[in-house]
């Protein structure tokens, strides 16, 4: 069997890129999608998210040292972007918002994040049957 060096390089490069893509998108260690429908038909949701803990840096493990927070604005934007992707993924999976949604609020407290949104359509009778009221405090 004759396999060219170019074919081997292309295959290796493709696999490397695929693995890097998987490694760069952190999976939530904890994610919760809560729903609420008002009497007037508004459909709200809340996504709670806690990413997997990162491996500890040996330099930061010293006594009395706090991990560097880096650029807080950049960290906030990255967390919000990650939450929007997670909301899109979960809504595509559960079909809670059929016509899209808009973000009402986003909160980030340390590594825990919370995104609240409202669907662009009103709740139908089928929605009320399919999705229980799991969001108690709005």
Backbone as a chain_set.jsonl record, in Angstrom:
{"seq": "XXXXXXXXXXXXXXXXXXXXXXXXXXXXXXXXXXXXXXXXXXXXXXXXXXXXXXXXXXXXXXXXXXXXXXXXXXXXXXXXXXXXXXXXXXXXXXXXXXXXXXXXXXXXXXXXXXXXXXXXXXXXXXXXXXXXXXXXXX", "coords": {"N": [[0.839, -1.152, 0.0], [0.675, 2.129, -0.922], [1.008, 5.11, 0.548], [0.993, 8.509, 0.358], [3.239, 11.047, 1.626], [2.037, 13.51, 1.795], [-0.69, 12.9, 2.054], [-0.683, 11.679, 4.559], [0.2, 13.848, 6.143], [-1.946, 15.647, 5.74], [-4.074, 14.22, 6.861], [-3.219, 13.984, 9.533], [-3.075, 16.712, 10.214], [-5.768, 17.447, 9.976], [-6.956, 15.834, 11.978], [-5.653, 16.887, 14.22], [-6.628, 19.526, 14.253], [-9.345, 19.038, 14.687], [-9.299, 17.869, 17.246], [-8.276, 20.012, 18.702], [-10.347, 21.846, 18.47], [-12.348, 20.591, 19.949], [-11.206, 20.651, 22.471], [-11.103, 23.362, 23.025], [-13.638, 24.307, 23.601], [-15.205, 24.613, 26.473], [-17.084, 22.334, 28.444], [-20.131, 22.471, 30.27], [-20.03, 21.883, 33.763], [-22.163, 21.962, 35.261], [-25.369, 22.667, 34.337], [-28.434, 24.254, 34.023], [-31.712, 24.536, 32.848], [-34.373, 26.538, 33.203], [-37.908, 27.165, 33.2], [-40.623, 29.496, 32.656], [-43.911, 30.637, 32.348], [-45.948, 33.345, 31.883], [-49.203, 34.554, 33.021], [-50.196, 36.13, 31.005], [-49.047, 35.021, 28.806], [-46.35, 35.323, 28.191], [-43.192, 33.899, 27.582], [-40.632, 32.902, 29.517], [-37.211, 32.172, 30.344], [-34.514, 30.757, 32.226], [-31.102, 30.261, 32.32], [-28.755, 28.521, 34.051], [-25.362, 28.187, 34.819], [-22.334, 26.485, 35.334], [-19.061, 26.21, 34.71], [-16.679, 23.521, 34.045], [-14.122, 22.906, 36.464], [-10.931, 24.445, 36.095], [-7.637, 23.134, 35.495], [-5.375, 23.371, 38.178], [-2.897, 25.84, 38.443], [0.485, 25.41, 39.118], [2.038, 27.511, 40.124], [0.137, 29.153, 41.25], [-0.715, 27.734, 43.357], [0.515, 28.213, 45.722], [0.703, 29.168, 49.181], [-1.55, 31.599, 50.353], [-1.743, 32.972, 47.954], [-3.675, 34.41, 45.388], [-5.539, 33.437, 42.499], [-4.872, 34.934, 39.354], [-7.04, 37.325, 37.965], [-7.042, 38.37, 35.448], [-8.198, 40.196, 32.626], [-11.094, 41.689, 33.523], [-13.288, 42.645, 31.973], [-12.959, 41.339, 29.547], [-13.181, 38.687, 30.396], [-15.842, 38.708, 31.253], [-17.206, 39.225, 28.829], [-16.482, 36.919, 27.421], [-17.651, 34.926, 29.018], [-20.346, 35.615, 28.747], [-20.72, 35.249, 26.017], [-20.259, 32.49, 25.873], [-22.422, 31.6, 27.397], [-24.559, 32.41, 25.777], [-24.164, 30.736, 23.579], [-24.603, 28.265, 24.83], [-27.286, 28.597, 25.59], [-28.487, 28.825, 23.044], [-27.889, 26.236, 22.112], [-29.283, 24.572, 23.931], [-31.95, 25.459, 23.586], [-32.339, 24.855, 20.902], [-32.359, 22.165, 21.157], [-34.477, 21.584, 22.985], [-36.631, 23.021, 21.975], [-37.974, 25.206, 23.105], [-38.178, 28.007, 22.604], [-39.537, 28.844, 19.721], [-39.362, 30.822, 17.807], [-37.05, 32.217, 18.254], [-35.232, 34.253, 20.697], [-34.722, 36.873, 23.128], [-32.206, 38.412, 25.117], [-32.667, 39.153, 28.434], [-31.268, 39.605, 30.8], [-27.944, 39.208, 32.079], [-25.851, 37.668, 34.347], [-22.822, 37.409, 36.095], [-21.019, 35.734, 38.429], [-18.203, 35.238, 39.85], [-17.297, 32.099, 38.887], [-19.764, 31.152, 38.265], [-22.659, 31.56, 36.264], [-25.552, 33.317, 35.014], [-28.193, 33.518, 32.798], [-30.969, 35.246, 31.639], [-33.869, 35.105, 29.656], [-36.345, 35.936, 27.123], [-38.781, 34.493, 25.106], [-39.562, 35.047, 21.614], [-42.146, 34.545, 20.875], [-45.559, 34.018, 21.993], [-46.814, 31.894, 24.627], [-48.28, 28.79, 23.847], [-51.129, 26.576, 24.223], [-50.148, 24.009, 24.029], [-47.452, 24.458, 24.68], [-47.706, 25.083, 27.391], [-48.498, 22.659, 28.415], [-46.314, 21.024, 27.755], [-44.008, 22.205, 28.923], [-43.128, 22.539, 32.174], [-43.67, 24.813, 34.94], [-40.808, 25.717, 36.116], [-39.239, 27.695, 37.064], [-39.321, 29.486, 39.78], [-38.854, 31.957, 41.177], [-38.973, 35.015, 39.782]], "CA": [[0.0, 0.0, 0.0], [1.457, 3.354, -1.032], [0.346, 6.308, 1.06], [1.943, 9.612, 0.203], [3.51, 11.859, 2.811], [1.047, 14.59, 1.79], [-1.931, 12.342, 2.601], [-0.466, 11.491, 5.996], [0.232, 15.175, 6.752], [-3.294, 16.208, 5.697], [-4.875, 13.487, 7.839], [-2.749, 14.378, 10.855], [-3.476, 18.099, 10.433], [-7.22, 17.442, 10.183], [-7.229, 15.288, 13.312], [-5.16, 17.843, 15.214], [-7.573, 20.645, 14.308], [-10.583, 18.544, 15.296], [-9.056, 17.724, 18.681], [-8.112, 21.344, 19.285], [-11.682, 22.451, 18.552], [-13.036, 19.975, 21.084], [-10.571, 21.063, 23.722], [-11.252, 24.79, 23.272], [-14.982, 24.663, 24.033], [-15.434, 23.931, 27.741], [-18.415, 21.791, 28.697], [-20.56, 22.845, 31.613], [-20.088, 20.849, 34.789], [-23.518, 22.083, 35.764], [-26.184, 23.542, 33.513], [-29.845, 24.059, 34.341], [-32.606, 25.348, 32.031], [-35.63, 26.683, 33.927], [-38.913, 27.826, 32.379], [-41.732, 30.205, 33.309], [-44.863, 31.252, 31.428], [-46.832, 34.245, 32.627], [-50.628, 34.438, 32.713], [-50.44, 36.822, 29.735], [-48.477, 34.224, 27.717], [-44.92, 35.536, 27.979], [-42.372, 32.715, 27.866], [-39.316, 33.265, 30.045], [-36.337, 31.073, 30.743], [-33.274, 31.103, 32.916], [-30.052, 29.261, 32.16], [-27.714, 28.601, 35.086], [-24.213, 27.525, 34.222], [-21.087, 26.434, 36.095], [-18.117, 25.437, 33.904], [-15.777, 22.582, 34.721], [-12.959, 23.582, 37.052], [-9.685, 24.369, 35.326], [-6.508, 22.534, 36.214], [-4.689, 24.388, 38.977], [-1.556, 26.236, 38.06], [1.383, 25.155, 40.246], [2.488, 28.781, 40.686], [-0.945, 29.736, 42.019], [-1.053, 26.842, 44.465], [1.229, 28.634, 46.929], [-0.122, 29.652, 50.282], [-1.836, 33.028, 50.389], [-1.797, 33.577, 46.628], [-4.955, 34.323, 44.696], [-5.367, 33.337, 41.061], [-5.002, 36.171, 38.602], [-8.335, 37.42, 37.3], [-6.866, 38.83, 34.079], [-9.012, 41.33, 32.229], [-12.469, 41.362, 33.906], [-14.223, 42.908, 30.87], [-12.781, 40.26, 28.571], [-13.739, 37.487, 31.015], [-17.297, 38.875, 31.237], [-17.657, 39.034, 27.437], [-16.299, 35.505, 27.074], [-18.671, 34.161, 29.746], [-21.652, 35.918, 28.129], [-20.707, 34.569, 24.714], [-20.391, 31.06, 26.154], [-23.799, 31.385, 27.844], [-25.437, 32.522, 24.608], [-24.009, 29.488, 22.815], [-25.267, 27.203, 25.581], [-28.729, 28.841, 25.474], [-28.849, 28.427, 21.676], [-27.809, 24.777, 22.014], [-30.366, 23.955, 24.693], [-33.235, 25.793, 22.971], [-32.422, 24.055, 19.673], [-32.626, 20.785, 21.58], [-35.781, 21.413, 23.637], [-37.629, 23.765, 21.178], [-38.759, 26.079, 23.986], [-38.44, 29.24, 21.845], [-39.589, 28.445, 18.306], [-39.081, 31.982, 16.953], [-35.909, 32.935, 18.81], [-35.37, 34.867, 22.017], [-33.853, 38.008, 23.416], [-31.602, 38.334, 26.449], [-33.154, 40.172, 29.363], [-30.181, 39.921, 31.726], [-26.847, 38.256, 32.228], [-25.101, 37.912, 35.574], [-21.656, 36.565, 36.264], [-20.521, 35.836, 39.789], [-17.096, 34.289, 39.896], [-17.354, 31.161, 37.767], [-21.17, 30.813, 38.016], [-23.288, 32.538, 35.384], [-26.991, 33.184, 34.857], [-28.746, 34.268, 31.679], [-32.427, 35.233, 31.581], [-34.345, 35.521, 28.357], [-37.767, 35.854, 26.804], [-39.025, 34.018, 23.74], [-40.19, 36.019, 20.72], [-43.542, 34.173, 20.66], [-46.336, 33.762, 23.202], [-47.018, 30.487, 24.975], [-49.49, 28.123, 23.359], [-51.645, 25.567, 25.162], [-49.198, 22.888, 23.96], [-46.271, 24.863, 25.454], [-48.036, 25.002, 28.819], [-48.516, 21.23, 28.757], [-44.989, 20.42, 27.567], [-42.965, 22.804, 29.759], [-43.622, 22.89, 33.51], [-43.15, 26.029, 35.567], [-39.692, 25.327, 36.986], [-38.605, 28.923, 37.549], [-40.247, 29.987, 40.799], [-38.59, 33.356, 41.483], [-38.644, 35.801, 38.592]], "C": [[0.9, 1.236, 0.0], [0.623, 4.542, -0.577], [1.37, 7.428, 1.014], [2.107, 10.372, 1.517], [2.488, 12.992, 2.925], [-0.271, 14.115, 2.393], [-1.817, 12.171, 4.109], [-0.48, 12.839, 6.713], [-1.174, 15.776, 6.822], [-4.185, 15.529, 6.73], [-4.501, 13.903, 9.252], [-3.189, 15.801, 11.188], [-4.966, 18.183, 10.717], [-7.583, 16.922, 11.56], [-6.793, 16.253, 14.41], [-6.122, 19.011, 15.373], [-8.871, 20.228, 14.991], [-10.424, 18.402, 16.814], [-8.915, 19.076, 19.363], [-9.461, 22.032, 19.43], [-12.456, 21.884, 19.725], [-12.491, 20.5, 22.399], [-10.834, 22.524, 24.04], [-12.647, 25.186, 23.717], [-15.324, 23.914, 25.312], [-16.885, 23.498, 27.889], [-18.844, 22.212, 30.105], [-20.523, 21.655, 32.555], [-21.503, 20.822, 35.339], [-24.254, 23.079, 34.874], [-27.642, 23.22, 33.805], [-30.67, 25.039, 33.525], [-33.965, 25.361, 32.712], [-36.616, 27.489, 33.083], [-40.002, 28.457, 33.231], [-42.608, 30.804, 32.222], [-45.844, 32.084, 32.243], [-48.282, 34.002, 32.229], [-50.961, 35.094, 31.372], [-49.795, 36.106, 28.542], [-47.0, 34.445, 27.437], [-44.148, 34.281, 28.397], [-40.974, 33.163, 28.282], [-38.517, 32.007, 30.329], [-35.136, 31.63, 31.469], [-32.312, 29.945, 32.722], [-29.01, 29.523, 33.223], [-26.574, 27.707, 34.633], [-23.005, 27.611, 35.144], [-20.117, 25.599, 35.279], [-17.268, 24.487, 34.735], [-14.613, 23.34, 35.314], [-11.734, 23.384, 36.167], [-8.609, 23.697, 36.172], [-5.771, 23.642, 36.95], [-3.27, 24.598, 38.484], [-0.654, 26.056, 39.283], [1.855, 26.447, 40.907], [1.419, 29.397, 41.584], [-1.3, 28.9, 43.24], [-0.366, 27.235, 45.765], [0.3, 29.238, 47.955], [-0.299, 31.17, 50.205], [-1.898, 33.694, 49.032], [-3.175, 33.379, 46.028], [-4.699, 34.195, 43.208], [-5.594, 34.695, 40.408], [-6.337, 36.198, 37.868], [-8.21, 37.888, 35.855], [-7.694, 40.074, 33.829], [-10.479, 41.022, 32.527], [-13.481, 41.592, 32.779], [-14.16, 41.795, 29.828], [-13.386, 38.957, 29.112], [-15.264, 37.536, 31.003], [-17.848, 38.619, 29.833], [-17.567, 37.571, 27.026], [-17.365, 34.642, 27.75], [-20.045, 34.38, 29.125], [-21.778, 35.209, 26.781], [-20.922, 33.063, 24.889], [-21.825, 30.729, 26.59], [-24.781, 31.472, 26.684], [-25.365, 31.267, 23.748], [-24.727, 28.336, 23.504], [-26.782, 27.367, 25.51], [-29.22, 28.43, 24.088], [-28.886, 26.914, 21.541], [-28.995, 24.123, 22.721], [-31.734, 24.236, 24.074], [-33.415, 25.046, 21.654], [-32.799, 22.613, 20.011], [-34.04, 20.629, 22.16], [-36.931, 22.155, 22.943], [-38.519, 24.661, 22.036], [-39.128, 27.382, 23.266], [-38.386, 28.894, 20.352], [-39.177, 29.576, 17.367], [-37.933, 32.831, 17.5], [-36.22, 33.556, 20.158], [-34.496, 36.096, 22.102], [-33.397, 37.915, 24.866], [-32.113, 39.497, 27.287], [-32.061, 40.588, 30.347], [-29.144, 38.813, 31.699], [-26.087, 38.648, 33.475], [-23.956, 36.917, 35.659], [-21.101, 36.808, 37.654], [-19.424, 34.796, 39.954], [-17.132, 33.394, 38.67], [-18.79, 30.743, 37.442], [-21.808, 31.94, 37.2], [-24.784, 32.259, 35.294], [-27.453, 34.092, 33.73], [-30.263, 34.124, 31.73], [-32.866, 35.766, 30.237], [-35.842, 35.365, 28.215], [-37.9, 35.437, 25.346], [-39.738, 35.105, 22.932], [-41.654, 35.692, 20.426], [-44.221, 33.959, 22.01], [-46.519, 32.264, 23.402], [-48.334, 29.978, 24.396], [-49.967, 27.145, 24.436], [-50.694, 24.369, 25.195], [-47.926, 23.201, 24.75], [-46.53, 24.685, 26.95], [-48.087, 23.55, 29.292], [-47.113, 20.632, 28.752], [-43.946, 20.923, 28.558], [-43.54, 23.209, 31.122], [-43.004, 24.195, 33.994], [-42.05, 25.611, 36.53], [-38.96, 26.521, 37.574], [-39.568, 29.617, 38.494], [-40.074, 31.493, 41.065], [-38.171, 34.096, 40.221], [-38.361, 37.173, 39.027]], "O": [[1.789, 1.358, 0.843], [-0.344, 4.928, -1.234], [2.469, 7.312, 1.557], [1.239, 10.344, 2.39], [2.118, 13.387, 4.031], [-0.901, 14.845, 3.159], [-2.751, 12.485, 4.847], [-1.097, 12.971, 7.77], [-1.553, 16.35, 7.843], [-4.969, 16.197, 7.403], [-5.379, 14.15, 10.079], [-3.624, 16.073, 12.307], [-5.383, 18.919, 11.611], [-8.427, 17.504, 12.241], [-7.488, 16.415, 15.413], [-6.403, 19.441, 16.492], [-9.43, 20.986, 15.784], [-11.318, 18.777, 17.572], [-9.387, 19.258, 20.485], [-9.694, 22.73, 20.416], [-13.149, 22.622, 20.425], [-13.249, 20.762, 23.333], [-10.797, 22.908, 25.209], [-12.833, 26.312, 24.177], [-15.687, 22.739, 25.272], [-17.801, 24.222, 27.499], [-18.02, 22.298, 31.015], [-20.932, 20.552, 32.192], [-21.98, 19.794, 35.821], [-23.8, 24.207, 34.689], [-28.037, 22.054, 33.832], [-30.375, 26.234, 33.503], [-34.635, 24.332, 32.794], [-36.216, 28.386, 32.34], [-40.273, 28.03, 34.353], [-42.103, 31.413, 31.279], [-46.484, 31.588, 33.171], [-48.562, 33.334, 31.233], [-51.89, 34.673, 30.684], [-49.971, 36.526, 27.398], [-46.447, 33.817, 26.534], [-44.426, 33.685, 29.438], [-40.231, 33.735, 27.485], [-39.071, 30.925, 30.528], [-34.789, 32.805, 31.344], [-32.668, 28.787, 32.937], [-28.445, 30.614, 33.295], [-26.795, 26.606, 34.127], [-22.69, 28.678, 35.671], [-20.314, 24.391, 35.154], [-17.153, 24.627, 35.953], [-14.156, 24.323, 34.731], [-11.526, 22.323, 35.579], [-8.671, 23.697, 37.401], [-5.568, 24.728, 36.406], [-2.551, 23.653, 38.157], [-1.001, 26.508, 40.374], [2.051, 26.481, 42.121], [1.737, 30.078, 42.558], [-2.106, 29.324, 44.068], [-0.643, 26.644, 46.809], [-0.765, 29.756, 47.62], [0.661, 31.918, 50.02], [-2.095, 34.908, 48.971], [-3.769, 32.307, 46.147], [-3.744, 34.778, 42.696], [-6.411, 35.494, 40.866], [-6.721, 35.22, 37.227], [-9.182, 37.81, 35.104], [-7.869, 40.906, 34.72], [-11.066, 40.175, 31.854], [-14.431, 40.821, 32.638], [-15.185, 41.368, 29.297], [-14.027, 38.213, 28.369], [-15.912, 36.516, 30.769], [-18.826, 37.892, 29.664], [-18.463, 37.046, 26.365], [-17.918, 33.734, 27.13], [-20.822, 33.435, 28.991], [-22.822, 34.644, 26.458], [-21.678, 32.444, 24.139], [-22.375, 29.701, 26.196], [-25.732, 30.692, 26.615], [-26.384, 30.791, 23.248], [-25.383, 27.526, 22.85], [-27.498, 26.373, 25.381], [-30.247, 27.763, 23.965], [-29.801, 26.364, 20.93], [-29.635, 23.226, 22.171], [-32.588, 23.35, 24.039], [-34.53, 24.645, 21.322], [-33.476, 21.937, 19.236], [-34.725, 19.651, 21.861], [-38.093, 21.938, 23.29], [-39.693, 24.851, 21.721], [-40.282, 27.809, 23.322], [-37.309, 28.679, 19.797], [-38.698, 29.325, 16.261], [-37.863, 34.031, 17.234], [-37.32, 33.408, 20.692], [-33.637, 36.328, 21.252], [-34.113, 37.404, 25.726], [-32.006, 40.662, 26.903], [-31.936, 41.764, 30.689], [-29.42, 37.665, 31.352], [-25.719, 39.809, 33.652], [-24.107, 35.739, 35.337], [-20.758, 37.934, 38.015], [-19.699, 33.616, 40.171], [-17.011, 33.872, 37.542], [-19.016, 30.052, 36.448], [-21.529, 33.118, 37.421], [-25.23, 31.125, 35.471], [-27.143, 35.283, 33.709], [-30.783, 33.014, 31.849], [-32.319, 36.746, 29.732], [-36.514, 34.76, 29.05], [-37.216, 35.964, 24.469], [-40.423, 35.964, 23.488], [-42.338, 36.49, 19.786], [-43.563, 33.749, 23.028], [-46.395, 31.475, 22.465], [-49.36, 30.654, 24.452], [-49.281, 26.922, 25.434], [-50.46, 23.784, 26.253], [-47.378, 22.322, 25.415], [-45.671, 24.195, 27.682], [-47.755, 23.254, 30.439], [-46.761, 19.839, 29.625], [-43.087, 20.154, 28.991], [-44.353, 24.129, 31.2], [-41.952, 24.619, 33.515], [-42.339, 25.194, 37.651], [-38.149, 26.367, 38.486], [-40.522, 30.262, 38.056], [-41.065, 32.216, 41.164], [-37.112, 33.815, 39.66], [-38.056, 38.032, 38.2]]}, "num_chains": 1, "name": "protein.A"}
